[in-house]
PDB file of C-alpha atoms in Angstrom:
ATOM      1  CA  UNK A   1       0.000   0.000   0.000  1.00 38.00           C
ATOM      2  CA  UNK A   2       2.516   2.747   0.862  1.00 46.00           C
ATOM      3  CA  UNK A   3       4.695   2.132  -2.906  1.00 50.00           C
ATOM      4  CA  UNK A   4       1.013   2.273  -4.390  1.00 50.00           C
ATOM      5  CA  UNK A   5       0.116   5.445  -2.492  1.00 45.00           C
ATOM      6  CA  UNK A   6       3.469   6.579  -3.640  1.00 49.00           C
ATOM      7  CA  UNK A   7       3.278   5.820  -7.314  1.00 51.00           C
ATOM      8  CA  UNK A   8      -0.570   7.572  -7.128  1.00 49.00           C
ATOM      9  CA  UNK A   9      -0.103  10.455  -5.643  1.00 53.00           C
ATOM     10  CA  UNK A  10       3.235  10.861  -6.032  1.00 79.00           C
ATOM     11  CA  UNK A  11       4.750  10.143  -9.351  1.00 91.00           C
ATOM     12  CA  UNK A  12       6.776  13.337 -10.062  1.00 93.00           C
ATOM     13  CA  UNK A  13       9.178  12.583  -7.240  1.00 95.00           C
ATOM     14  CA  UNK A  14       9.564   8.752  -8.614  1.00 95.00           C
ATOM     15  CA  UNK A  15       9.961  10.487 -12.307  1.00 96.00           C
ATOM     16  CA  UNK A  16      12.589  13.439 -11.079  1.00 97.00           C
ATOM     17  CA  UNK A  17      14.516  10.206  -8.768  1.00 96.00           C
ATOM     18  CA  UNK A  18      14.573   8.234 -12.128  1.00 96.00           C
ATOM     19  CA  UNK A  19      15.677  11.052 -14.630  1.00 97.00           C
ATOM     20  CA  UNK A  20      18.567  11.795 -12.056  1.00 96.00           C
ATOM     21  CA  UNK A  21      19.876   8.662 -11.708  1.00 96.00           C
ATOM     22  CA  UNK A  22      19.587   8.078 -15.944  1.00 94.00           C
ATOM     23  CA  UNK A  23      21.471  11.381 -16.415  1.00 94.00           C
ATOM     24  CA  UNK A  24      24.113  10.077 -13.820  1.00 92.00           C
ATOM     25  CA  UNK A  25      24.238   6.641 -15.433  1.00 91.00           C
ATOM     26  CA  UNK A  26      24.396   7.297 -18.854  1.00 89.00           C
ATOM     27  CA  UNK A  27      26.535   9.773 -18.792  1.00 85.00           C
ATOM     28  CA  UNK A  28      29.248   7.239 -18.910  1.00 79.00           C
ATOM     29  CA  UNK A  29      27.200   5.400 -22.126  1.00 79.00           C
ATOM     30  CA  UNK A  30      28.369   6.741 -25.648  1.00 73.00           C
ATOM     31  CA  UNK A  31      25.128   8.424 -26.407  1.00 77.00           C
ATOM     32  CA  UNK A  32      25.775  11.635 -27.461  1.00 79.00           C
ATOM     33  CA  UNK A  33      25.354  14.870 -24.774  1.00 80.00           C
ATOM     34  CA  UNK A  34      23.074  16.616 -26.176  1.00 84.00           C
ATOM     35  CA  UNK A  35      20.400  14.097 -25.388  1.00 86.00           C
ATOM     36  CA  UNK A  36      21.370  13.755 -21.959  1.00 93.00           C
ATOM     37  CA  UNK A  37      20.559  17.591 -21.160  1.00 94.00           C
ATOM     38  CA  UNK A  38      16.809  17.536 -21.769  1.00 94.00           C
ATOM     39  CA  UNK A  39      17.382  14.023 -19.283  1.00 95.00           C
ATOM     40  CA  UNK A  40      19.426  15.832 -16.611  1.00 96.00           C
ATOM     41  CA  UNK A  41      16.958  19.050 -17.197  1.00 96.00           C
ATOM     42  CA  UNK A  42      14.082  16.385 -16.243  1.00 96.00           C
ATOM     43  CA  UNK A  43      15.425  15.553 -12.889  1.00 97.00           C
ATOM     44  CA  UNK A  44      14.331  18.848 -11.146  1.00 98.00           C
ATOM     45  CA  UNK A  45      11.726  19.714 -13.836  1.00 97.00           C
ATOM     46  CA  UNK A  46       9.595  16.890 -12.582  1.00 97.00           C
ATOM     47  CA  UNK A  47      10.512  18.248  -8.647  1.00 97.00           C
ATOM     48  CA  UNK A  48       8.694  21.412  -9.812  1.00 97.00           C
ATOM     49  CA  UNK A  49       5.558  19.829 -11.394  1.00 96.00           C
ATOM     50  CA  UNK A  50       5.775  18.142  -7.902  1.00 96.00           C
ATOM     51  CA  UNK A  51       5.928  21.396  -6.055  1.00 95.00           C
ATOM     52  CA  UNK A  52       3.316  22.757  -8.495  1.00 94.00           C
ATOM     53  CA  UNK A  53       0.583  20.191  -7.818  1.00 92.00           C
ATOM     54  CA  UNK A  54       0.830  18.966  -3.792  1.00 92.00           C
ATOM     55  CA  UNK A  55       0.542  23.005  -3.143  1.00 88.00           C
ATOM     56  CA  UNK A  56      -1.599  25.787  -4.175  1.00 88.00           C
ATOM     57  CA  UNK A  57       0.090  28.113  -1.700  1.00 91.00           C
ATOM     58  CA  UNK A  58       2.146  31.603  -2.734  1.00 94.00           C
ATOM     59  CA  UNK A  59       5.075  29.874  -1.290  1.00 95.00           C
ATOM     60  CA  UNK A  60       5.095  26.853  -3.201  1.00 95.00           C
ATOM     61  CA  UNK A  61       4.164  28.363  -6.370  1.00 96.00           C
ATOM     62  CA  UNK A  62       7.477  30.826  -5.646  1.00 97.00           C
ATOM     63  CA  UNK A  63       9.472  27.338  -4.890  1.00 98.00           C
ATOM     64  CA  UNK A  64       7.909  26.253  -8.264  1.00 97.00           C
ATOM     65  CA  UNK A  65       9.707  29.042 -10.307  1.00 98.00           C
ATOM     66  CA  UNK A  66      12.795  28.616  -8.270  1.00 98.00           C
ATOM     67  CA  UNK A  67      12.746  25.373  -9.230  1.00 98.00           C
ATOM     68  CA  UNK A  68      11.671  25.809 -13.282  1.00 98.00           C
ATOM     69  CA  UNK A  69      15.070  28.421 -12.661  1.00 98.00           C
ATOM     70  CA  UNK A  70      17.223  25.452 -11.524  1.00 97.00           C
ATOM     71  CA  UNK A  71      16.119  22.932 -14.243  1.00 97.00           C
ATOM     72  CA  UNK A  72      16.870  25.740 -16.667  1.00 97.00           C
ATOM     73  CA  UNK A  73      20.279  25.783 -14.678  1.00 97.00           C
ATOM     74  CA  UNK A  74      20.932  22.579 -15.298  1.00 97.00           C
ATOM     75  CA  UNK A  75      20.814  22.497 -18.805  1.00 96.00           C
ATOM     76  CA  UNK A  76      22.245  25.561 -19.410  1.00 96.00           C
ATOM     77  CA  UNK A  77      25.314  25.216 -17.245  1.00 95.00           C
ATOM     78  CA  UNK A  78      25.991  21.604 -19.933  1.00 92.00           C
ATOM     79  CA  UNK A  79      26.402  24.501 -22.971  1.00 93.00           C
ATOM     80  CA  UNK A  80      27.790  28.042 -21.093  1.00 93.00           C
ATOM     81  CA  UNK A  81      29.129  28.111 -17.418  1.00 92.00           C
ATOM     82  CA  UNK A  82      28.057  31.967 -16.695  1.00 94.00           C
ATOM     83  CA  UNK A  83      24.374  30.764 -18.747  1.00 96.00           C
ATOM     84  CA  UNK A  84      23.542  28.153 -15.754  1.00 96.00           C
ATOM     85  CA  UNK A  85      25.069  30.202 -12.795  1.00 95.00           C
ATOM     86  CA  UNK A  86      22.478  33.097 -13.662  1.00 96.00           C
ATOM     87  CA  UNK A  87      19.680  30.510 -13.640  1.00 97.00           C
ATOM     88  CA  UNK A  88      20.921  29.471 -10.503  1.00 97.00           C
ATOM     89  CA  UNK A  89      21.261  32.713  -8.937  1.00 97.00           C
ATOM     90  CA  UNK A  90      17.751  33.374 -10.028  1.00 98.00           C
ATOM     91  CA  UNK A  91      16.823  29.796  -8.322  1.00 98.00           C
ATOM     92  CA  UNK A  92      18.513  31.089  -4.782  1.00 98.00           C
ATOM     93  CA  UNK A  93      17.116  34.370  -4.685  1.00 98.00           C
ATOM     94  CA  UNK A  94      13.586  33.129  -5.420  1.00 98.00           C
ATOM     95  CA  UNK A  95      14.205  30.481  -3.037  1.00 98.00           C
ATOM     96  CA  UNK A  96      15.191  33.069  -0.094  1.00 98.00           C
ATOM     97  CA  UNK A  97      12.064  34.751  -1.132  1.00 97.00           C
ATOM     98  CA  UNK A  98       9.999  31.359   0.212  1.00 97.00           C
ATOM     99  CA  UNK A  99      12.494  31.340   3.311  1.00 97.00           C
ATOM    100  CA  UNK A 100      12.289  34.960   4.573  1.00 96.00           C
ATOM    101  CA  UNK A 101       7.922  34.652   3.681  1.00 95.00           C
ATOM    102  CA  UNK A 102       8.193  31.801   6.183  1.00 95.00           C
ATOM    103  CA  UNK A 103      11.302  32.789   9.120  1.00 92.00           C
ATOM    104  CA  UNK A 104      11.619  30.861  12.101  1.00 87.00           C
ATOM    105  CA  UNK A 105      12.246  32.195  15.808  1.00 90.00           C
ATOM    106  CA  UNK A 106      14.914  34.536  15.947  1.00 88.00           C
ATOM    107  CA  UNK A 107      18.317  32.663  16.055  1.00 89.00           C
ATOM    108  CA  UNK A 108      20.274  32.776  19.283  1.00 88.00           C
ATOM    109  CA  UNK A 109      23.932  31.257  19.982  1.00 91.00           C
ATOM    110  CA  UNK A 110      25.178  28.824  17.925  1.00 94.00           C
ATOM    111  CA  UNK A 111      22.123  28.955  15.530  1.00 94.00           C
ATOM    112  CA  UNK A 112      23.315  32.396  14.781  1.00 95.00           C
ATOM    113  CA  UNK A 113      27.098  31.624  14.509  1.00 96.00           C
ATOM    114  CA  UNK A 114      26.042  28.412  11.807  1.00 96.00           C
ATOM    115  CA  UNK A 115      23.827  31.153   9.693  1.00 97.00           C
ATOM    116  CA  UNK A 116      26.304  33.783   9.893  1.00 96.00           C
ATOM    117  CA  UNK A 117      28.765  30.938   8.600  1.00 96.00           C
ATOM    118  CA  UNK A 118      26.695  29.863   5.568  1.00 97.00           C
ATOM    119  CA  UNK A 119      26.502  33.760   4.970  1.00 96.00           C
ATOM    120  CA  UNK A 120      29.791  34.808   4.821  1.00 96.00           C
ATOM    121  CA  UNK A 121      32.123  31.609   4.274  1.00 97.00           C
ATOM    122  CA  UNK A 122      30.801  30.577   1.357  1.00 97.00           C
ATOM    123  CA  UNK A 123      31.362  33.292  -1.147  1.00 97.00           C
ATOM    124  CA  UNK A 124      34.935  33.667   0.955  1.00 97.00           C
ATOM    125  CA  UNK A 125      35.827  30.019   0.464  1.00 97.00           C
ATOM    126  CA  UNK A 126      34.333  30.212  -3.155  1.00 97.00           C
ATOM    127  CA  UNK A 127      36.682  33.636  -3.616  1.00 96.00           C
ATOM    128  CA  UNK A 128      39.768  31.558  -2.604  1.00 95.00           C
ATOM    129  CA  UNK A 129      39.066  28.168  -4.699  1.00 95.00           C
ATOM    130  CA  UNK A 130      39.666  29.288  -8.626  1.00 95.00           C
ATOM    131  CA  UNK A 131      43.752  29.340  -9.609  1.00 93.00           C
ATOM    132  CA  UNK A 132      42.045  32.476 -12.073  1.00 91.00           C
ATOM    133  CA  UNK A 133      42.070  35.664 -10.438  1.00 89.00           C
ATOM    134  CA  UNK A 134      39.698  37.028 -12.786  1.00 93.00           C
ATOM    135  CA  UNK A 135      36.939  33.864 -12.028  1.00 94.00           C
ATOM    136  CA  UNK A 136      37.393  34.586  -7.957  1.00 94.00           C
ATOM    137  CA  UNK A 137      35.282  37.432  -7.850  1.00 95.00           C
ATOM    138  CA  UNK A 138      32.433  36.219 -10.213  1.00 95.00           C
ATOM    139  CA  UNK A 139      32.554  33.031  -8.207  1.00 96.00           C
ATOM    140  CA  UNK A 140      32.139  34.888  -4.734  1.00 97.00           C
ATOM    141  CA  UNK A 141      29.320  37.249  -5.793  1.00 97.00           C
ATOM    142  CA  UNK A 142      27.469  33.812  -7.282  1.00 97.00           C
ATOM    143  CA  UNK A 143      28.316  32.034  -3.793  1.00 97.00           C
ATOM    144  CA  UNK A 144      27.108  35.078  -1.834  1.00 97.00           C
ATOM    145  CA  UNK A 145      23.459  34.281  -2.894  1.00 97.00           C
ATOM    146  CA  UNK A 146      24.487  30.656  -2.656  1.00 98.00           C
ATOM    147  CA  UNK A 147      25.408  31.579   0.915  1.00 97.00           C
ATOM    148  CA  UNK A 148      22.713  33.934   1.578  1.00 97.00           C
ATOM    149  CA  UNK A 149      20.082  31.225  -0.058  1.00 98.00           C
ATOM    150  CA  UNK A 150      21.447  28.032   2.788  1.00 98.00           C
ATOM    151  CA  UNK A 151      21.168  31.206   5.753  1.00 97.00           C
ATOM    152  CA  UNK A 152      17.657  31.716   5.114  1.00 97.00           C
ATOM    153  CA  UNK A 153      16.894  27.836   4.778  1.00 97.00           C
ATOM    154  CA  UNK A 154      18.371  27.283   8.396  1.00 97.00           C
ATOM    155  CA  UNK A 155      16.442  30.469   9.832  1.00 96.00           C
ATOM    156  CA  UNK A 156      13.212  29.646   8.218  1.00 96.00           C
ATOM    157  CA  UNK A 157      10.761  27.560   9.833  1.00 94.00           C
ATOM    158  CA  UNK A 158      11.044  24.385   7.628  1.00 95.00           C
ATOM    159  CA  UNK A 159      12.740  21.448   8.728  1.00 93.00           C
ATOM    160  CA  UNK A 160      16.429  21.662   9.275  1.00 91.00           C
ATOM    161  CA  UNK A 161      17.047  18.188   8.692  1.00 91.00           C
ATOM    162  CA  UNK A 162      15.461  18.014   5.075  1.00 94.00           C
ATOM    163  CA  UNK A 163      15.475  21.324   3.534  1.00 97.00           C
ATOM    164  CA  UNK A 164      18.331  23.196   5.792  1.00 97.00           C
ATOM    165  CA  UNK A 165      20.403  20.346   5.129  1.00 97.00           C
ATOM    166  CA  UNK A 166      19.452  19.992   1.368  1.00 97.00           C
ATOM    167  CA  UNK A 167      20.693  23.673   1.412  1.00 98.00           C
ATOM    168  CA  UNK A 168      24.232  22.960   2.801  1.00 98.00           C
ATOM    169  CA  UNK A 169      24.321  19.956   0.050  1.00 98.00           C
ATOM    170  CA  UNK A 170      23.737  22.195  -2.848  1.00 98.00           C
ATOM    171  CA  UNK A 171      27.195  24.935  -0.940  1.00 98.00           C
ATOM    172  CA  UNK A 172      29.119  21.245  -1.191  1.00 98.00           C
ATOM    173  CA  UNK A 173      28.487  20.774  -5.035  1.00 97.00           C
ATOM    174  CA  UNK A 174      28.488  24.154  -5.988  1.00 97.00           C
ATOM    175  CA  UNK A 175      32.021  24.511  -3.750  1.00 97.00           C
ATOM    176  CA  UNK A 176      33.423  21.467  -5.556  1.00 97.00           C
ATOM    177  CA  UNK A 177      32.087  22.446  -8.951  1.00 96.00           C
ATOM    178  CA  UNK A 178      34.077  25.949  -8.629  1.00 96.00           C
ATOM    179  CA  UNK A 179      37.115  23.634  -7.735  1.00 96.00           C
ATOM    180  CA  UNK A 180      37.236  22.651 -10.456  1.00 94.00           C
ATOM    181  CA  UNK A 181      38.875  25.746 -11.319  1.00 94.00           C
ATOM    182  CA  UNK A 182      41.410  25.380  -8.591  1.00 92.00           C
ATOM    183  CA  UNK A 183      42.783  22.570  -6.865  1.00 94.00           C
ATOM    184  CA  UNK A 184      40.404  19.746  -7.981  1.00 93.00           C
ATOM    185  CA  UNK A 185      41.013  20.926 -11.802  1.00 91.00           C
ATOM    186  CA  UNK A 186      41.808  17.542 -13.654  1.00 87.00           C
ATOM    187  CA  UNK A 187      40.278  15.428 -10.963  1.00 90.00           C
ATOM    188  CA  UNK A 188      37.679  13.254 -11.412  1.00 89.00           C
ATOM    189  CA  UNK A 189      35.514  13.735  -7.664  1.00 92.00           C
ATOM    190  CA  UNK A 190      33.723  16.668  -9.120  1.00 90.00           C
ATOM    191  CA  UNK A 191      32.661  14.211 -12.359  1.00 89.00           C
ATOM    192  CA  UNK A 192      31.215  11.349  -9.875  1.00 92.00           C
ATOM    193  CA  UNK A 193      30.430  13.675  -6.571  1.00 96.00           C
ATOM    194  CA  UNK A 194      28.940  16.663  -7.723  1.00 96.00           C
ATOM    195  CA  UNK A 195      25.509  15.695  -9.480  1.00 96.00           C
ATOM    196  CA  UNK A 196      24.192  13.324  -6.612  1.00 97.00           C
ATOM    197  CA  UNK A 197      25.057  15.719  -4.030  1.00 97.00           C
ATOM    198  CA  UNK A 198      23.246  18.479  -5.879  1.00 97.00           C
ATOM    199  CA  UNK A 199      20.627  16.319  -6.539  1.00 98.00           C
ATOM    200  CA  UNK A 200      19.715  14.892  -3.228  1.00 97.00           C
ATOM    201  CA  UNK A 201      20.336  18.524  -1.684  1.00 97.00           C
ATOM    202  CA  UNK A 202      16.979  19.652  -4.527  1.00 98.00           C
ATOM    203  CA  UNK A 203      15.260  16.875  -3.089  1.00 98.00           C
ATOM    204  CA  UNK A 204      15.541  17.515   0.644  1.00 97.00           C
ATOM    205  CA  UNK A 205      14.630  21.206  -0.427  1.00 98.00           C
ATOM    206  CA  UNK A 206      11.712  20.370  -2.509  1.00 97.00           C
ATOM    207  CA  UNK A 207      10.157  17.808  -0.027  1.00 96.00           C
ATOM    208  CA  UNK A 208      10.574  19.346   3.329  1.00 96.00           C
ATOM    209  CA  UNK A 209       9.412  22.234   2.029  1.00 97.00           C
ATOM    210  CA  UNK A 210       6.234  21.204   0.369  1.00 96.00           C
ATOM    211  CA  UNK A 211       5.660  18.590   3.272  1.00 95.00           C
ATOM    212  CA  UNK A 212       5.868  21.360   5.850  1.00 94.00           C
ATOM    213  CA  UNK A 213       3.254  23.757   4.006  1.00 94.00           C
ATOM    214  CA  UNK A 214       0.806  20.807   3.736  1.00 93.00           C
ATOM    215  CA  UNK A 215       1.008  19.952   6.941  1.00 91.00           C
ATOM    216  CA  UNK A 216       0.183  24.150   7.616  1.00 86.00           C
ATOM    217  CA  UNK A 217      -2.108  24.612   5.540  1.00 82.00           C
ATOM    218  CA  UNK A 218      -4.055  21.423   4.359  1.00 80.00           C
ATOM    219  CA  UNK A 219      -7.009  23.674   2.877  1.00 66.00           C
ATOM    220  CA  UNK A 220      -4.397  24.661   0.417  1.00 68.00           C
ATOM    221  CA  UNK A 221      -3.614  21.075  -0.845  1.00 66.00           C
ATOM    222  CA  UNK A 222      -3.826  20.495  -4.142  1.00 60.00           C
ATOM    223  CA  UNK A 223      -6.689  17.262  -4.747  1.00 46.00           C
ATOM    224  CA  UNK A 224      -5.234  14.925  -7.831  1.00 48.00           C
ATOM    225  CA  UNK A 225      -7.921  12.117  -8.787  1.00 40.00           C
ATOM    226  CA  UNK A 226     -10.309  13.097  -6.183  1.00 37.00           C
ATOM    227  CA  UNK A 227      -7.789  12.411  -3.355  1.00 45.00           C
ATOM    228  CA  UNK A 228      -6.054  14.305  -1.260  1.00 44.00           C
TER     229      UNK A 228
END
């Protein structure tokens, strides 16, 4: 019963898990690229349409278009590096738009010290990574809304475990994808690490968010088939 409820109601999630894990696997197949990036463009497409119909709320119809913004991102980024980092910056500012419209109690001690730390050491960290002078400072102002983005995922009110942590998963990829400029250029951890970790850090976003405004406001749930 629980895989059939899943497969009913939802089937985006089980469609964006399996166009993730074809993009990672057949990457490595000799089909040709350019039919992997409407694949890999699939993966958090479908997390969208998810987003799109368990919500009708403002909030998850902003995560929608942050997530439309990352799927564009993702496709983008396979054809022009600067292309899919201003999709992405679009996806983390519209993103911090959901987490400020929904802010937890005000932080205190080490909460504060942890969001002042995904403010302010991940542009620094992504300043110091590229061997290019001329990338550093691109790369910091990108990781400043990366940064800015994870800091208003832990103060929001969602769950830190799921969409906090998905946050701090998408600063790992993103930190190991600019690395690739630096000290990881020629290696081949940024080829096998980098897509899961993004991926899985979407996820935790997507579904702790939606789950959490369900749970808030069930009025606001989107019926498919007649159930809710």
């Amino acid at each position: 019963m629980p895989r059939r409820a899943l497969v009913n109601k939802r089937p985006y999630l089980l469609l964006s898990v399996a166009a993730a894990l074809a993009f990672y696997y057949m990457r490595a197949s000799a089909l040709p690229e350019i039919y992997l990036v409407p694949i890999k463009g699939c993966a958090v497409g479908f997390l969208a349409l998810y987003a799109w119909m368990r919500h009708s709320s403002c909030s998850a119809r902003i995560l929608t278009a942050a997530l439309i913004a990352g799927a564009v991102g993702d496709m983008a980024i396979e054809f022009d590096l600067r292309a899919g980092a201003a999709a992405f910056f679009v996806f983390h500012a519209l993103a911090l738009v959901v987490f400020l419209r929904n802010r937890g109690e005000p932080l205190e001690g080490r909460d504060s010290l942890i969001f002042i730390l995904l403010l302010l050491a991940t542009p620094f960290i992504a300043y110091l990574l590229p061997y290019d002078d001329r990338v550093s400072f691109p790369a910091a102002i990108y990781a400043l809304a990366l940064g800015a983005m994870a800091a208003g995922a832990w103060a929001s009110n969602f769950a830190r475990l799921r969409v906090a942590a998905g946050a701090m998963l998408f600063i790992v990829s993103d930190l190991l994808k600019i690395a690739e400029m630096g000290p990881l250029s020629g290696s081949a951890v940024p080829q096998y690490l980098v897509w899961p970790i993004y991926y899985l850090g979407m996820f935790l976003i997507t579904v702790g968010i939606v789950t959490t405004l369900r749970k808030r406001d069930p009025e606001l749930r989107v019926v498919q088939g007649g159930q809710h």
